[in-house]
XYZ file of C-alpha atoms in Angstrom:
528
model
C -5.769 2.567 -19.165
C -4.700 5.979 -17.886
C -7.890 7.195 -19.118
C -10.039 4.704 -17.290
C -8.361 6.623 -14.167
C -9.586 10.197 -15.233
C -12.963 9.189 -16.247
C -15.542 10.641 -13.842
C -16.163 7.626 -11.161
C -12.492 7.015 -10.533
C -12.494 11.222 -9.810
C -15.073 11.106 -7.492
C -13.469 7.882 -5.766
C -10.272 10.043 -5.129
C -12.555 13.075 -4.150
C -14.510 11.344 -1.405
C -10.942 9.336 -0.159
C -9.352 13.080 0.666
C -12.883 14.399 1.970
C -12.794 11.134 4.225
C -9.047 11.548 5.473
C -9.825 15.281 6.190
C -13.103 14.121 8.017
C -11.124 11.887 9.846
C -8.183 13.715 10.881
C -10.823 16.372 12.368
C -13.329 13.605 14.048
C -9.458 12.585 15.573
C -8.909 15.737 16.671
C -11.784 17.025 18.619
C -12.653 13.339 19.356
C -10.480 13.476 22.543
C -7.391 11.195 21.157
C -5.060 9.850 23.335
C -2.593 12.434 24.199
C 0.915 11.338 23.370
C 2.619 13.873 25.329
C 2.995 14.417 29.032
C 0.425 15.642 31.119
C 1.647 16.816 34.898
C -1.270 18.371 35.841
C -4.395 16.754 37.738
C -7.194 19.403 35.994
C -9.904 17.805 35.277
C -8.781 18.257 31.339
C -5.193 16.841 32.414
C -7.082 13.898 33.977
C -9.366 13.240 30.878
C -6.617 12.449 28.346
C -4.129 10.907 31.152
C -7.157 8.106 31.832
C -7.796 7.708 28.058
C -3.867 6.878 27.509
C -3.741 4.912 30.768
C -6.588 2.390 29.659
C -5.211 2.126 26.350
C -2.077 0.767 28.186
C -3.490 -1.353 30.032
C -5.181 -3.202 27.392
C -2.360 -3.101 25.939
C -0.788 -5.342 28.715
C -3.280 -7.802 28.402
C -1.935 -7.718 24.661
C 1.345 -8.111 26.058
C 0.724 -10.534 28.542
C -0.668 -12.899 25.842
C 1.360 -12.539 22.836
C 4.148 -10.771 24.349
C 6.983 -13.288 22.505
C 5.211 -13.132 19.483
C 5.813 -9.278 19.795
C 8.957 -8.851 20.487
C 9.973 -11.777 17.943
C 8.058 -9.635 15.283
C 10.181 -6.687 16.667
C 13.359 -8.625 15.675
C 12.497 -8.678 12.364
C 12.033 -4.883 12.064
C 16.039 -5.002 12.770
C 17.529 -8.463 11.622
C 17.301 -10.288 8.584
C 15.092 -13.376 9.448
C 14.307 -16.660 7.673
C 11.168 -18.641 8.099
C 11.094 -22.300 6.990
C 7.252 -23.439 7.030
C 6.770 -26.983 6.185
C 2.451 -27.498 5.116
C 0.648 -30.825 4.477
C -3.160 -31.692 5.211
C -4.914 -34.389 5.969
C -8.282 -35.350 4.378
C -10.559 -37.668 6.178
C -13.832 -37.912 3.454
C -13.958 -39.244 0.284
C -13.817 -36.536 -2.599
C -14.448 -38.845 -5.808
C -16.716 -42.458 -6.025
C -14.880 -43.085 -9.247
C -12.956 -46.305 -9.835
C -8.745 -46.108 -9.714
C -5.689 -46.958 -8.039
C -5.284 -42.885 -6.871
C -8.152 -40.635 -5.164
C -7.833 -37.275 -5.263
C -7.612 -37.795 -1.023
C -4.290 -39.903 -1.592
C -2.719 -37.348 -3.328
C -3.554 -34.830 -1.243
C -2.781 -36.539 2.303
C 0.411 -37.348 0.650
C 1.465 -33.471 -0.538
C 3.848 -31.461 1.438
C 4.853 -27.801 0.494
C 8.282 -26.421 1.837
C 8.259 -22.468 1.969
C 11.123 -20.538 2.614
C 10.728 -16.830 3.304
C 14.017 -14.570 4.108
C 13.407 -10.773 4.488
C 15.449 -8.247 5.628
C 13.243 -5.158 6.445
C 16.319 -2.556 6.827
C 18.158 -3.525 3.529
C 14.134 -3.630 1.623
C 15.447 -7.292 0.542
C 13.368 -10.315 0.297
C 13.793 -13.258 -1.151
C 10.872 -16.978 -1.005
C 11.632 -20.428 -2.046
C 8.652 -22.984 -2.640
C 9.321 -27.020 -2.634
C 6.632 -29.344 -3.242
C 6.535 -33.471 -3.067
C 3.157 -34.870 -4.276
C 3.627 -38.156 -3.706
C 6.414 -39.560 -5.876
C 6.692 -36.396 -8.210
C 8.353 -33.383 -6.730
C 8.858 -29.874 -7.596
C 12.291 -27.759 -6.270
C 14.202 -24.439 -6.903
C 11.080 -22.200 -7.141
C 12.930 -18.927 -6.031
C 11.444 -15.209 -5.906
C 13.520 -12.517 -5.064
C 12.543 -8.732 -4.221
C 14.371 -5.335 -3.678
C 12.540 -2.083 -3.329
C 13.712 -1.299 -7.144
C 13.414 -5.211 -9.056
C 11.863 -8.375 -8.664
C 13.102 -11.324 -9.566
C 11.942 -15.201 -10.184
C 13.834 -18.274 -11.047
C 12.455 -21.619 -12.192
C 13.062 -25.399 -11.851
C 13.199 -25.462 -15.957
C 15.403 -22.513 -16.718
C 19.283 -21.776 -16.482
C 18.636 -17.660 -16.279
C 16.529 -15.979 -13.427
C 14.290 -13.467 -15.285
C 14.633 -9.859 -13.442
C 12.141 -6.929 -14.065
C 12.981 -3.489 -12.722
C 10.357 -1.229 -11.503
C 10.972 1.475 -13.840
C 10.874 -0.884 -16.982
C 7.292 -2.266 -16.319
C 5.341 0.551 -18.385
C 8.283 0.011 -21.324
C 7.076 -3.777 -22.037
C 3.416 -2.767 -21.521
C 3.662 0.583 -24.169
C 5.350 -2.214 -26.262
C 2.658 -4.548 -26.237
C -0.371 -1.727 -26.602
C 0.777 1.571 -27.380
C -2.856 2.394 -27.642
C -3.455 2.183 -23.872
C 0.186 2.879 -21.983
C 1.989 5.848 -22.237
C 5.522 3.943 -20.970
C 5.422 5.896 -17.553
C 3.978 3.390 -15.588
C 5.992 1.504 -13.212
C 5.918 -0.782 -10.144
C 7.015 0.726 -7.005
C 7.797 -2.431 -5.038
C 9.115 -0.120 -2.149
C 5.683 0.014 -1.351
C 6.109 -3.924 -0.423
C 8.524 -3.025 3.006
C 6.791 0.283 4.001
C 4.144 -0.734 6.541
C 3.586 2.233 8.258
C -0.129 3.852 7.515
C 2.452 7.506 8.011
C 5.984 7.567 8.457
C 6.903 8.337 11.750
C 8.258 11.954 10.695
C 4.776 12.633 10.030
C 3.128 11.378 12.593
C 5.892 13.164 14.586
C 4.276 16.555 12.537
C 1.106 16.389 13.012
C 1.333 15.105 17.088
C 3.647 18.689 16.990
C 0.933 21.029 14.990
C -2.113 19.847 15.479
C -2.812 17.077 18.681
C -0.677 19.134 21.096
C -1.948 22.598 19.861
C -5.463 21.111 20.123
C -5.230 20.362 23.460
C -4.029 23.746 24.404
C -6.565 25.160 22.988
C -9.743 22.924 24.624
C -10.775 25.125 27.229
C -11.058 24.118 30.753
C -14.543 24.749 31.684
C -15.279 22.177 28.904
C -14.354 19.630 31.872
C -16.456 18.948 35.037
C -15.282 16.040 37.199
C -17.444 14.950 40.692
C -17.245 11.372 42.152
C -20.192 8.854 41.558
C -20.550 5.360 42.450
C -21.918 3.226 39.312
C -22.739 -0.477 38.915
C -20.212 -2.028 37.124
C -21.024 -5.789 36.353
C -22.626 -7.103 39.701
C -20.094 -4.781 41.316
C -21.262 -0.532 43.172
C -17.655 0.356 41.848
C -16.430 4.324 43.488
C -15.220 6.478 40.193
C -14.433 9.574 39.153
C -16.853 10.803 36.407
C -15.420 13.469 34.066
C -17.692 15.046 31.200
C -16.062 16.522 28.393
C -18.605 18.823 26.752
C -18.421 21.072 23.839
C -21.254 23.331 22.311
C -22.342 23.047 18.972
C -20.658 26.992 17.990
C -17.194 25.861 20.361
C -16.800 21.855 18.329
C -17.165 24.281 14.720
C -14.548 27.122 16.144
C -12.260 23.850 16.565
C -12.743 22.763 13.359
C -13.009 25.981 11.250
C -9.807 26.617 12.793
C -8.274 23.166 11.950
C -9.386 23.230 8.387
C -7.492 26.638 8.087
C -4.463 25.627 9.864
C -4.745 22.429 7.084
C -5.509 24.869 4.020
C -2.280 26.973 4.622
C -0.241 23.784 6.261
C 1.624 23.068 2.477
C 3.559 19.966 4.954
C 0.189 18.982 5.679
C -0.818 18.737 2.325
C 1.976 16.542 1.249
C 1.383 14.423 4.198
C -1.912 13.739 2.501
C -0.696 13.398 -1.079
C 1.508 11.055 0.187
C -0.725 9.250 2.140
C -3.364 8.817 -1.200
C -0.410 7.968 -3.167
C 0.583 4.754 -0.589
C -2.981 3.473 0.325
C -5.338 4.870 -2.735
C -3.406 2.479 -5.919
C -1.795 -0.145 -5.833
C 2.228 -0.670 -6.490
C 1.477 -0.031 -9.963
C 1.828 3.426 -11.329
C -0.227 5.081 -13.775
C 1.927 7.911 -14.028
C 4.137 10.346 -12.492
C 1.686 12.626 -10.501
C -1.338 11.974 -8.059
C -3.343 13.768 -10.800
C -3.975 10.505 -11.591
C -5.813 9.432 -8.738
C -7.410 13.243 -8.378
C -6.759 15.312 -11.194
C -4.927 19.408 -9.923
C -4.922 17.684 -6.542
C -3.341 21.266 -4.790
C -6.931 22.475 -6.178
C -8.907 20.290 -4.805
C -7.354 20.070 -1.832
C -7.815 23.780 -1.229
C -11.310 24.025 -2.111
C -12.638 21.327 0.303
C -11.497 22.633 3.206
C -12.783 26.183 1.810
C -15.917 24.389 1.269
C -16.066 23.043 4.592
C -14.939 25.812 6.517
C -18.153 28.041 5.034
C -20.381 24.545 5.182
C -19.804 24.659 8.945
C -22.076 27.768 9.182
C -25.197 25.691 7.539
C -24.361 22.820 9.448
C -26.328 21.291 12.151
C -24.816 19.627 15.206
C -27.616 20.694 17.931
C -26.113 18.893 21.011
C -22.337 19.832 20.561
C -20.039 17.207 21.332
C -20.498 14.790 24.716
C -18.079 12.223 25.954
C -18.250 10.951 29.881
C -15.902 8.544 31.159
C -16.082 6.797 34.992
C -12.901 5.999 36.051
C -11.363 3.483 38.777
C -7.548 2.932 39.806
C -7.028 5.166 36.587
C -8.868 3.087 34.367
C -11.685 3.720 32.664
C -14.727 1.805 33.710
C -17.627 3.330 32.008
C -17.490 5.509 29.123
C -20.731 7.523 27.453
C -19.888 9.289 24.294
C -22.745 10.717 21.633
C -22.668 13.539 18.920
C -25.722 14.228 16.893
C -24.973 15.917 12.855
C -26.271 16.727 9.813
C -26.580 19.156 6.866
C -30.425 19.525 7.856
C -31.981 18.495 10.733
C -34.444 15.983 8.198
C -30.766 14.280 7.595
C -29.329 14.178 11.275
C -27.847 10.574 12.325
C -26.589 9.832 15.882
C -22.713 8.239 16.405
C -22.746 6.798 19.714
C -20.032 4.761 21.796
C -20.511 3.496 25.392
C -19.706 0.575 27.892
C -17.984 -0.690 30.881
C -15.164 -2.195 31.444
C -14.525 -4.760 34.771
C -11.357 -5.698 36.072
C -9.672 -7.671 39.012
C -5.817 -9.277 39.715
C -6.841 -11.894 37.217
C -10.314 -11.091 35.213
C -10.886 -8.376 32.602
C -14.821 -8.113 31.532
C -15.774 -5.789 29.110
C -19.267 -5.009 27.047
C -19.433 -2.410 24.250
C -21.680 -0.731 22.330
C -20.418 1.491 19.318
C -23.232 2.438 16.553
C -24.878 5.282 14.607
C -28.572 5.969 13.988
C -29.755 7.317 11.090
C -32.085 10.069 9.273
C -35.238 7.381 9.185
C -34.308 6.496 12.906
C -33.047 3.234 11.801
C -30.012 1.818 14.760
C -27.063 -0.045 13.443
C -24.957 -1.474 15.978
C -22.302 -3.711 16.910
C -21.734 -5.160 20.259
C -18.431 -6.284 21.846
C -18.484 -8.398 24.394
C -15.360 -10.399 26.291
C -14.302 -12.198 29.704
C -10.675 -12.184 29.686
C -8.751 -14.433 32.327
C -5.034 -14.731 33.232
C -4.110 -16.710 36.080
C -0.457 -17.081 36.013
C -0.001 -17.759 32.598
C -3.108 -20.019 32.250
C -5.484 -18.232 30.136
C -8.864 -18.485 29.306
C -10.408 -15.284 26.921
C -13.482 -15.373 24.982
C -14.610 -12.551 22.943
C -18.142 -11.650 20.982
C -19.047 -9.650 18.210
C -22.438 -9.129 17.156
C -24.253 -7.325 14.813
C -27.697 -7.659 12.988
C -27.038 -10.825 10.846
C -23.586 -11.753 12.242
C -22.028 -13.207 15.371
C -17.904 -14.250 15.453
C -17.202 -15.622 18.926
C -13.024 -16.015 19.728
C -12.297 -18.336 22.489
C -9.102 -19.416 23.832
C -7.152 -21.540 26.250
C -3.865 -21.169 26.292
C -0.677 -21.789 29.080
C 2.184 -19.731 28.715
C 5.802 -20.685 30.232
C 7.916 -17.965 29.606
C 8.958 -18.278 26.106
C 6.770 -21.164 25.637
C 3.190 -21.501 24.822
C 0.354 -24.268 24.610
C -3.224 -22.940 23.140
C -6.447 -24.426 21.597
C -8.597 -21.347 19.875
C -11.696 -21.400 18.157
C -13.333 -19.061 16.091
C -17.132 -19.193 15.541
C -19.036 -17.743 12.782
C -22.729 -17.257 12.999
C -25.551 -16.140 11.012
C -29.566 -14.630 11.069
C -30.051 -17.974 9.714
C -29.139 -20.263 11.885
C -25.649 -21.437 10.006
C -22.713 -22.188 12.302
C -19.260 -22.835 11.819
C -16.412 -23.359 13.637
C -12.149 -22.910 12.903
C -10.104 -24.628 15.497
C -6.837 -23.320 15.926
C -4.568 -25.581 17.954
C -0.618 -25.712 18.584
C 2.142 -24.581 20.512
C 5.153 -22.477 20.254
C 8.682 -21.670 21.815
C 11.045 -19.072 21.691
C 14.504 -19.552 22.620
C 16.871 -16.058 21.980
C 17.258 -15.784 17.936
C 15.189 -18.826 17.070
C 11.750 -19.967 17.348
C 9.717 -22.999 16.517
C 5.993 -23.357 16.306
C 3.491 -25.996 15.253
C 0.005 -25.349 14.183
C -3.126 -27.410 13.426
C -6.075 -25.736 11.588
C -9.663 -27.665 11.135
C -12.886 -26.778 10.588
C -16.378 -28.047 12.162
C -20.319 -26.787 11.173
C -23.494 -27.606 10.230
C -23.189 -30.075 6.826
C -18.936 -30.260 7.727
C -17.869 -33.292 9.403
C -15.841 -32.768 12.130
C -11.893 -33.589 11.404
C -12.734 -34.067 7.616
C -9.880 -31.605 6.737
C -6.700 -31.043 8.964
C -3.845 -28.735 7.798
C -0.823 -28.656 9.613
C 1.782 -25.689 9.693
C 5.268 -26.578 10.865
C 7.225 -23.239 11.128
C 11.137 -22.962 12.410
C 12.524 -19.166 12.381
C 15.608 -17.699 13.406
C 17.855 -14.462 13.082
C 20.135 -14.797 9.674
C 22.908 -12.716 8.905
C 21.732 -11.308 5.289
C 19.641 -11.983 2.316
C 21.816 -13.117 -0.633
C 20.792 -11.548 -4.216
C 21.918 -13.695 -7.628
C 24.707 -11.927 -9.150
C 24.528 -10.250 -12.601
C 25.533 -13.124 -14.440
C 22.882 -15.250 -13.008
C 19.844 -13.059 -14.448
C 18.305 -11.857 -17.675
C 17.032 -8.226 -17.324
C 13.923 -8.924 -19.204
C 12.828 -5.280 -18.953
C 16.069 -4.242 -21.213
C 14.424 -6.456 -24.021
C 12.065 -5.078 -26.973
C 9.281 -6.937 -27.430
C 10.612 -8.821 -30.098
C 13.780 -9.675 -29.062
C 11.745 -10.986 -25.321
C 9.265 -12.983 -27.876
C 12.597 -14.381 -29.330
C 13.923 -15.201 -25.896
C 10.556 -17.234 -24.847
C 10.723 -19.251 -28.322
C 13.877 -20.186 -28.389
C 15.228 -20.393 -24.742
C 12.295 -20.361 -22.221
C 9.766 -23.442 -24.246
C 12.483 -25.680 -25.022
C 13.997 -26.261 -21.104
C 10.519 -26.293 -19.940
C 9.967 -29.018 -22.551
C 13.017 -30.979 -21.187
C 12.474 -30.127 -17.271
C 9.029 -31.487 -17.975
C 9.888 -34.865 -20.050
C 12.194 -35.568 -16.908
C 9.531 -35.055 -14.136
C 6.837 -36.995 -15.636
C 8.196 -38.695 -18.455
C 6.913 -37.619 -21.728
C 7.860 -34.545 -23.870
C 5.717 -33.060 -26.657
């Protein structure tokens, strides 16, 4: 298996990930990011990136305006242990079967319920689920699944033990059952399962430090003209303030021959990376103790991009620089025109473009967006954003619309929110170049009252050769703060992973079949 990893493909997959993150990183850079520090100047520079990070806040608000309790109840579990209870059960309204009996396939569906119960305590990297199920008469209970950032653990209805596999004993069992293919390093890194940071915030911390901040310091001023211009906004002649941020073609590959050095000598950088491809490119599973894995002499590598980059630069074609405009009203962007032309040739030169407007009043947000690239063969592949947003004191009414070629998703919403409470009816539409429509409604309500919540939620779907109401699934949910996760003790469990393969085969014959045998005889009344 470790092999399968080294073989040329998977190298070239790892390749092309770092190439892409270094890529990135840059495009972030020079791309005019929101600053994250303070700006107390009003240059036209200072202005730029203070506009940028003010729009970004205020569509924030309109996030926070709308789901603000589910926010800060999502926040609370970052903290506090919580427990969610969700109670599911659906409702079928068409006829699945035309064959003869006294129970449909329908019945026993309209008359299933599934209890899940989900504790997780974020700080302590504990988790634990329990599933219940009633299908009718017969029932299913004391389906538990426990998880720590070293073990997992699962206990069933049948069995008197919960079975318990550590992390570090995975690739033991597997070398056990074919030596041929594990070495008996691999593992499971279940941290990996309460980490849900892209970069921990040290790191982001770093590279804001060394690389955003420096950047902007080292933009140069002329690089940002500002006048006033009115522009036609909607059907509104809206006053702004138009600031161009342009870079030449030599001053956007100074930036980023200069970057790529700062990276090739940066050895925190570089673990930042390595890190990065070891918690995004697998999976929890791991192969083996270094990244060489994923990218085989990885330091290598790593070096000899950038060095590869740095000297491509000279060869490389970007013939317009770098051009981003943004109109601004009441310190919000309104307008925004941003284009960059590049290529290894100019035969191979595609087009990344971004622009729109954004429209706002005390109560209305409309927006339109274009963001898409055009290629070599002059080919234009776009998407298109489109939304009317509406809050009137807590009565809202948003619709949103993404298009592309072959595809159109429309989001619309009306919801009322009361404080901590909320009412809402959403609807998601997918369309296609075909014709085909279909619709997910998305209906319920919710309240949130200190360290508890409650919510109920009713999903159906509607479209061409779909019934309407011929499916409903409902989603009870009740969720509140909990003092702690409880673990079973050591007595409770049987360490699986501490077992050779013969004495675990042993374990399965003799202990595992024969209480599944009698848990089953009881639930449905026969043995075997």
């Amino acid at each position: 298996m470790v092999e399968n990893y080294q073989d040329g493909k998977q190298n070239k997959k790892g390749f092309n990930k770092l190439l892409s993150i270094i890529i990135a990183a840059a495009v972030l850079l020079i791309g005019g990011s929101v600053a994250a520090f303070v700006l107390i100047d009003k240059s036209p520079k200072a202005n730029y990136f203070l506009y940028e990070k003010k729009t970004v806040d205020f569509l924030g608000k309109q996030v926070e305006d709308r789901y603000g309790s589910e926010l800060e109840w999502s926040e609370k579990g970052l903290e506090n242990p919580i427990e969610d209870i969700y109670e599911v059960s659906a409702q079928l309204n068409m006829q699945l079967s035309d064959s003869p009996g006294y129970i449909t396939p329908e019945q026993i569906l309209n008359n299933t319920t599934i209890t899940i119960t989900n504790q997780l305590d974020r700080k302590e990297k504990i988790g634990k689920a329990s599933l219940k199920g009633s299908f009718g008469n017969f029932s299913i209970e004391d389906i538990n699944f426990f998880i720590t950032s070293e073990k997992v653990m699962l206990g069933l209805p049948f069995m008197n033990e919960i079975l318990q596999l550590k992390g570090d004993d995975f690739g033991k069992l597997l070398n056990q059952a074919d030596p041929m293919t594990f070495t008996g390093e691999e593992s499971i890194d279940f941290d990996m399962f309460f980490n849900q940071n892209v970069l921990a915030e040290e790191d982001m911390k770093y590279i804001e430090d060394n690389y955003i901040n420096g950047l902007y310091e080292a933009l140069p001023d002329e690089a940002f003209t500002s006048n006033n211009e009115k522009v036609k906004i909607g059907d509104d002649n809206v006053d702004t303030e138009k600031i161009t941020f342009q870079l030449s073609e030599k001053q956007v590959k100074d930036i980023l021959k200069d970057t790529f050095t700062k990276m090739a000598d940066d050895d925190r950088m570089k673990e930042i990376i390595q890190e990065y491809i070891l918690a995004q490119g697998t999976s929890p599973i791991r192969l083996g103790e270094s990244i060489d894995v994923l990218i085989p002499n990885f330091d290598e590598e790593y070096e000899n991009i950038l060095q590869e980059a740095i000297t491509g630069l000279d060869s490389f074609m970007i013939p317009d620089g770098f051009t981003s405009t943004i109109w601004v009203n009441k310190d919000i962007i309104v307008k925004r025109d941003f284009s960059i032309e590049l290529g290894p040739t100019e035969e191979e030169l595609v087009t990344f473009y971004l622009n729109g407007t954004l429209n706002q009043n005390d109560t209305d947000v409309s927006l339109a967006y274009e963001l898409g690239f055009v290629d070599e063969l002059g080919i234009d592949y776009k998407i298109n954003l489109d939304g009317e947003l509406s809050n009137n004191k807590g009565e809202i009414n948003d619709s949103l619309t993404l298009t592309s070629d072959t595809l159109k998703i429309i989001y619309e919403s009306k919801e009322t929110v009361d404080k901590s409470k909320k009412d809402f009816n959403r609807t998601f539409t997918l369309s296609d170049d075909t014709g085909y429509a279909m619709d997910l409604i998305w209906s319920g309500d919710a309240a949130y009252d200190g360290d508890q919540m409650k919510s109920n939620h009713e999903f159906t779907v509607a479209g061409d050769g779909i019934p309407s109401n011929a499916i409903v699934l409902t989603v009870n949910k009740e969720s509140k703060v909990t003092d702690n996760v409880s673990l079973p003790t050591e007595e409770e469990v049987k360490d699986i992973g501490s077992l050779s393969l013969e004495e675990l085969m042993t374990y399965f014959e003799t202990e595992v079949t024969p209480q599944f045998e009698e848990w089953l005889m009881s639930v449905i009344g026969f043995g075997f």
